[in-house]
């Protein structure tokens, strides 16, 4: 049995590599010429811990291959997974399904036998049904099923999330004439290793699977916006947001995850998926006030964090004042810059005429085209902070946590630190002579 994966991005590469690791032959189709050339040269074009070595081992074992021919990948395949992008439409903000539809039709035309066409991409409710209709019109002779298998991986721990998932969700057409037992059987075979470790595998209808993905992301985003509001309240009342997050999160009904106050959520999923869900709900005539508020709080958050930095450096502010930025990616362990809070924040600081020197362990080349042209990129954290009037932490990479405050104090020109990820202890930083501000914690 072999399978095809259409799209060699974060989701496609992780999906393909992990299924190959399960022992299945996987053929990946990637249309971006540079990305494909990188893949065919044995390199993985994204930063994801563990992916490079796992992919290389599976390529060497003959189970994983990359090409640009849908025909080669799909002919004879038991399943084809669509893992192409679904970015927001620039005019409407709704998920743009152009690439998903294109990939589905390519699969349908290339299929030689029964196939399960599966969307891994995050798609609005109703997309599966729409794809089924388009596919039936394009190839009335083809025997196929449509499945929705949304992906919940987190960049930075994607392999572990795929191999040891909290759950796998598989949606199938509820009322397909003749049933969907063949599709169910193929999906069970593909995910067999996860059955063996007793990962919960939830079979449901297409619409529910599609909505589960958006609902899960919106809920997590809402938790982040909620704790960010609590952080603001802590700052006004003298409470500490770390204590609040722990005290609230230890309640098993709530959970400790996604309760970290910071500069707002970013990345390739939460901003676009909350926006898409807002549109889905509005279009269905039941606008989601919670999702809308989550989006609004997050947008305002990025602006208010930029103003917070400007206020913190107010006393030294002058044209030419140098500010060191540690971290650009939307979170550690990824080079993904999509919707990273660093983008609006750095543009706002730039507007004020500050000299910006920035460092991120892996995302600098992805960040460069998205940031003001005269941002200077540092070699490492120490070189970046040297001579700076102020320092701002935007991503909580472990290597920043380990920086010695005494060294930082000796190399910086000024003593202002705005730590938007709460990676250091306020008392310790004050003891070393810093004017240290963090998020939702009392300033010493
Ligand atoms: P991506 O942009 O990194 O990758 C998509 C890839 O598909 C690109 O390399 C592109 O060149 C390729 N492609 C586009 N059309 C193609 C076609 N017709 N044939 C072959 N290749 C084609 O996107 P991503 O981050 O992997 O996300 C993919 C989907 O998964 C999105 O819907 C996203 O919302 C969802 N998702 C992403 C994540 C994440 O953390 N990145 C997590 C869960 C779900």
XYZ file of C-alpha atoms in Angstrom, residues 70 75 102 138 147 158 203 220 224 243 341 390:
12
model
C 0.631 14.121 -9.072
C -1.616 6.302 -9.417
C -6.974 22.370 -7.316
C -14.962 15.527 -12.764
C -12.256 12.139 4.381
C 5.256 18.343 15.483
C -14.519 8.724 13.601
C -6.795 27.718 22.585
C -4.341 33.077 25.367
C 0.215 32.585 40.158
C 3.850 39.528 16.884
C 17.284 48.690 25.771
